[in-house]
Amino acid sequence: MKDTIVYLIRHAETVDENGTRNTSEDSQLINEKEILSVEGEEQAKRLSENEELQNLDVIWSSSYTRAKATAKYIANVNDLPFNLDNNLSERKLGNLKELGEFMKDKNTRDPSQEQLLDRTFRTSDGESAEQTRERMNKFFDKILKEYEGKRIAVISHGGSIKFFLLNWCTVNENVKLVYNENTILNIKSPCLLKLTFRKNELINLEQID
């Protein structure tokens, strides 16, 4: 029986929006609509040309704009549609004032890094690392059954990917994910991870440059 290969991808670089926001959109909707930068579009195109991402069987993506904008290049190269699942969305930040209080005395500037250390923290209307991991697990349980032996691309987000990888990774003193005791993972934008499953058991995880 063939192993199942999942290419877990963080979307490409997003645009840096520092201008005036004369809009009634809340922070969650703004987050969902964030677009790729010009360089991010180029990154996504180059990523789609990686030999590992050729001849895929199926593509799944978060419904966020930046994830779909990354997925479209991979879909085009493979002549496939891409499917959407909200379980792949970024974890909800929720109340930004509460998040700011949480981050006030932290060593890093990245809430997702700090949530690797405090996996139950959530704002009043946000998600914890553990809640995010649970919904990512729900998605993967489904696709590993449905597409056993296939080659699958999954486009998601930094926080959600990090929290999902806690199933197999530890967190070192630099708040980096470590697989198999010595492989340090860099979940940058974009990144490409290759997960090999036998049935629903992970047998290998590697980062592909």
PDB file of N, CA, C and O in Angstrom, residues 83-111:
ATOM      1  N   ASN A  83      -9.778  23.037  -3.388  1.00  0.00           N
ATOM      2  CA  ASN A  83     -10.895  22.918  -2.474  1.00  0.00           C
ATOM      3  C   ASN A  83     -10.644  23.784  -1.241  1.00  0.00           C
ATOM      4  O   ASN A  83      -9.490  24.008  -0.863  1.00  0.00           O
ATOM      5  N   LEU A  84     -11.714  24.256  -0.607  1.00  0.00           N
ATOM      6  CA  LEU A  84     -11.595  25.138   0.555  1.00  0.00           C
ATOM      7  C   LEU A  84     -12.156  24.466   1.806  1.00  0.00           C
ATOM      8  O   LEU A  84     -13.185  23.784   1.738  1.00  0.00           O
ATOM      9  N   ASP A  85     -11.467  24.675   2.923  1.00  0.00           N
ATOM     10  CA  ASP A  85     -11.947  24.164   4.203  1.00  0.00           C
ATOM     11  C   ASP A  85     -11.603  25.173   5.295  1.00  0.00           C
ATOM     12  O   ASP A  85     -10.433  25.543   5.448  1.00  0.00           O
ATOM     13  N   ASN A  86     -12.610  25.610   6.053  1.00  0.00           N
ATOM     14  CA  ASN A  86     -12.383  26.591   7.101  1.00  0.00           C
ATOM     15  C   ASN A  86     -11.529  26.069   8.247  1.00  0.00           C
ATOM     16  O   ASN A  86     -10.990  26.859   9.031  1.00  0.00           O
ATOM     17  N   ASN A  87     -11.390  24.750   8.363  1.00  0.00           N
ATOM     18  CA  ASN A  87     -10.514  24.202   9.405  1.00  0.00           C
ATOM     19  C   ASN A  87      -9.051  24.545   9.156  1.00  0.00           C
ATOM     20  O   ASN A  87      -8.223  24.420  10.062  1.00  0.00           O
ATOM     21  N   LEU A  88      -8.718  24.979   7.941  1.00  0.00           N
ATOM     22  CA  LEU A  88      -7.349  25.360   7.602  1.00  0.00           C
ATOM     23  C   LEU A  88      -7.080  26.849   7.838  1.00  0.00           C
ATOM     24  O   LEU A  88      -5.963  27.312   7.622  1.00  0.00           O
ATOM     25  N   SER A  89      -8.087  27.584   8.292  1.00  0.00           N
ATOM     26  CA  SER A  89      -7.924  29.020   8.503  1.00  0.00           C
ATOM     27  C   SER A  89      -6.903  29.314   9.596  1.00  0.00           C
ATOM     28  O   SER A  89      -6.600  28.462  10.437  1.00  0.00           O
ATOM     29  N   GLU A  90      -6.396  30.537   9.579  1.00  0.00           N
ATOM     30  CA  GLU A  90      -5.499  30.966  10.657  1.00  0.00           C
ATOM     31  C   GLU A  90      -6.268  30.990  11.969  1.00  0.00           C
ATOM     32  O   GLU A  90      -7.493  31.171  11.977  1.00  0.00           O
ATOM     33  N   ARG A  91      -5.558  30.787  13.081  1.00  0.00           N
ATOM     34  CA  ARG A  91      -6.255  30.850  14.368  1.00  0.00           C
ATOM     35  C   ARG A  91      -6.762  32.286  14.570  1.00  0.00           C
ATOM     36  O   ARG A  91      -6.128  33.254  14.154  1.00  0.00           O
ATOM     37  N   LYS A  92      -7.926  32.394  15.154  1.00  0.00           N
ATOM     38  CA  LYS A  92      -8.562  33.696  15.351  1.00  0.00           C
ATOM     39  C   LYS A  92      -7.847  34.448  16.469  1.00  0.00           C
ATOM     40  O   LYS A  92      -7.743  33.956  17.586  1.00  0.00           O
ATOM     41  N   LEU A  93      -7.370  35.649  16.147  1.00  0.00           N
ATOM     42  CA  LEU A  93      -6.687  36.464  17.149  1.00  0.00           C
ATOM     43  C   LEU A  93      -7.663  36.997  18.186  1.00  0.00           C
ATOM     44  O   LEU A  93      -7.333  37.110  19.366  1.00  0.00           O
ATOM     45  N   GLY A  94      -8.860  37.344  17.745  1.00  0.00           N
ATOM     46  CA  GLY A  94      -9.856  37.875  18.656  1.00  0.00           C
ATOM     47  C   GLY A  94      -9.533  39.298  19.102  1.00  0.00           C
ATOM     48  O   GLY A  94      -8.954  40.085  18.354  1.00  0.00           O
ATOM     49  N   ASN A  95      -9.887  39.620  20.321  1.00  0.00           N
ATOM     50  CA  ASN A  95      -9.760  40.973  20.859  1.00  0.00           C
ATOM     51  C   ASN A  95      -8.303  41.423  20.875  1.00  0.00           C
ATOM     52  O   ASN A  95      -7.472  40.865  21.590  1.00  0.00           O
ATOM     53  N   LEU A  96      -7.992  42.442  20.077  1.00  0.00           N
ATOM     54  CA  LEU A  96      -6.599  42.865  19.918  1.00  0.00           C
ATOM     55  C   LEU A  96      -6.049  43.555  21.167  1.00  0.00           C
ATOM     56  O   LEU A  96      -4.853  43.494  21.443  1.00  0.00           O
ATOM     57  N   LYS A  97      -6.925  44.199  21.938  1.00  0.00           N
ATOM     58  CA  LYS A  97      -6.484  44.819  23.193  1.00  0.00           C
ATOM     59  C   LYS A  97      -6.037  43.749  24.181  1.00  0.00           C
ATOM     60  O   LYS A  97      -4.987  43.871  24.828  1.00  0.00           O
ATOM     61  N   GLU A  98      -6.818  42.689  24.282  1.00  0.00           N
ATOM     62  CA  GLU A  98      -6.444  41.576  25.163  1.00  0.00           C
ATOM     63  C   GLU A  98      -5.160  40.910  24.680  1.00  0.00           C
ATOM     64  O   GLU A  98      -4.309  40.524  25.488  1.00  0.00           O
ATOM     65  N   LEU A  99      -5.034  40.783  23.369  1.00  0.00           N
ATOM     66  CA  LEU A  99      -3.818  40.181  22.816  1.00  0.00           C
ATOM     67  C   LEU A  99      -2.602  41.047  23.136  1.00  0.00           C
ATOM     68  O   LEU A  99      -1.522  40.541  23.461  1.00  0.00           O
ATOM     69  N   GLY A 100      -2.766  42.368  23.019  1.00  0.00           N
ATOM     70  CA  GLY A 100      -1.686  43.283  23.348  1.00  0.00           C
ATOM     71  C   GLY A 100      -1.248  43.155  24.802  1.00  0.00           C
ATOM     72  O   GLY A 100      -0.047  43.208  25.113  1.00  0.00           O
ATOM     73  N   GLU A 101      -2.204  42.979  25.708  1.00  0.00           N
ATOM     74  CA  GLU A 101      -1.879  42.780  27.124  1.00  0.00           C
ATOM     75  C   GLU A 101      -1.089  41.495  27.316  1.00  0.00           C
ATOM     76  O   GLU A 101      -0.131  41.446  28.092  1.00  0.00           O
ATOM     77  N   PHE A 102      -1.501  40.447  26.622  1.00  0.00           N
ATOM     78  CA  PHE A 102      -0.801  39.160  26.696  1.00  0.00           C
ATOM     79  C   PHE A 102       0.642  39.283  26.219  1.00  0.00           C
ATOM     80  O   PHE A 102       1.561  38.686  26.786  1.00  0.00           O
ATOM     81  N   MET A 103       0.857  40.089  25.173  1.00  0.00           N
ATOM     82  CA  MET A 103       2.183  40.192  24.558  1.00  0.00           C
ATOM     83  C   MET A 103       3.086  41.224  25.241  1.00  0.00           C
ATOM     84  O   MET A 103       4.279  41.298  24.938  1.00  0.00           O
ATOM     85  N   LYS A 104       2.547  41.997  26.167  1.00  0.00           N
ATOM     86  CA  LYS A 104       3.244  43.165  26.724  1.00  0.00           C
ATOM     87  C   LYS A 104       4.636  42.850  27.259  1.00  0.00           C
ATOM     88  O   LYS A 104       5.588  43.581  27.016  1.00  0.00           O
ATOM     89  N   ASP A 105       4.790  41.762  27.992  1.00  0.00           N
ATOM     90  CA  ASP A 105       6.075  41.437  28.617  1.00  0.00           C
ATOM     91  C   ASP A 105       6.745  40.212  27.990  1.00  0.00           C
ATOM     92  O   ASP A 105       7.595  39.576  28.615  1.00  0.00           O
ATOM     93  N   LYS A 106       6.336  39.879  26.758  1.00  0.00           N
ATOM     94  CA  LYS A 106       6.863  38.673  26.118  1.00  0.00           C
ATOM     95  C   LYS A 106       8.194  38.956  25.417  1.00  0.00           C
ATOM     96  O   LYS A 106       8.490  40.088  25.037  1.00  0.00           O
ATOM     97  N   ASN A 107       8.974  37.896  25.241  1.00  0.00           N
ATOM     98  CA  ASN A 107      10.296  38.025  24.613  1.00  0.00           C
ATOM     99  C   ASN A 107      10.221  38.136  23.100  1.00  0.00           C
ATOM    100  O   ASN A 107      11.095  38.715  22.466  1.00  0.00           O
ATOM    101  N   THR A 108       9.204  37.555  22.498  1.00  0.00           N
ATOM    102  CA  THR A 108       9.076  37.619  21.046  1.00  0.00           C
ATOM    103  C   THR A 108       7.993  38.639  20.693  1.00  0.00           C
ATOM    104  O   THR A 108       7.219  39.071  21.539  1.00  0.00           O
ATOM    105  N   ARG A 109       7.926  39.012  19.416  1.00  0.00           N
ATOM    106  CA  ARG A 109       6.875  39.917  18.942  1.00  0.00           C
ATOM    107  C   ARG A 109       5.787  39.158  18.205  1.00  0.00           C
ATOM    108  O   ARG A 109       4.919  39.776  17.594  1.00  0.00           O
ATOM    109  N   ASP A 110       5.848  37.859  18.249  1.00  0.00           N
ATOM    110  CA  ASP A 110       4.952  37.024  17.463  1.00  0.00           C
ATOM    111  C   ASP A 110       4.008  36.268  18.389  1.00  0.00           C
ATOM    112  O   ASP A 110       4.427  35.367  19.115  1.00  0.00           O
ATOM    113  N   PRO A 111       2.713  36.635  18.389  1.00  0.00           N
ATOM    114  CA  PRO A 111       1.771  35.937  19.266  1.00  0.00           C
ATOM    115  C   PRO A 111       1.728  34.429  19.033  1.00  0.00           C
ATOM    116  O   PRO A 111       1.534  33.658  19.982  1.00  0.00           O
TER     117      PRO A 111
END
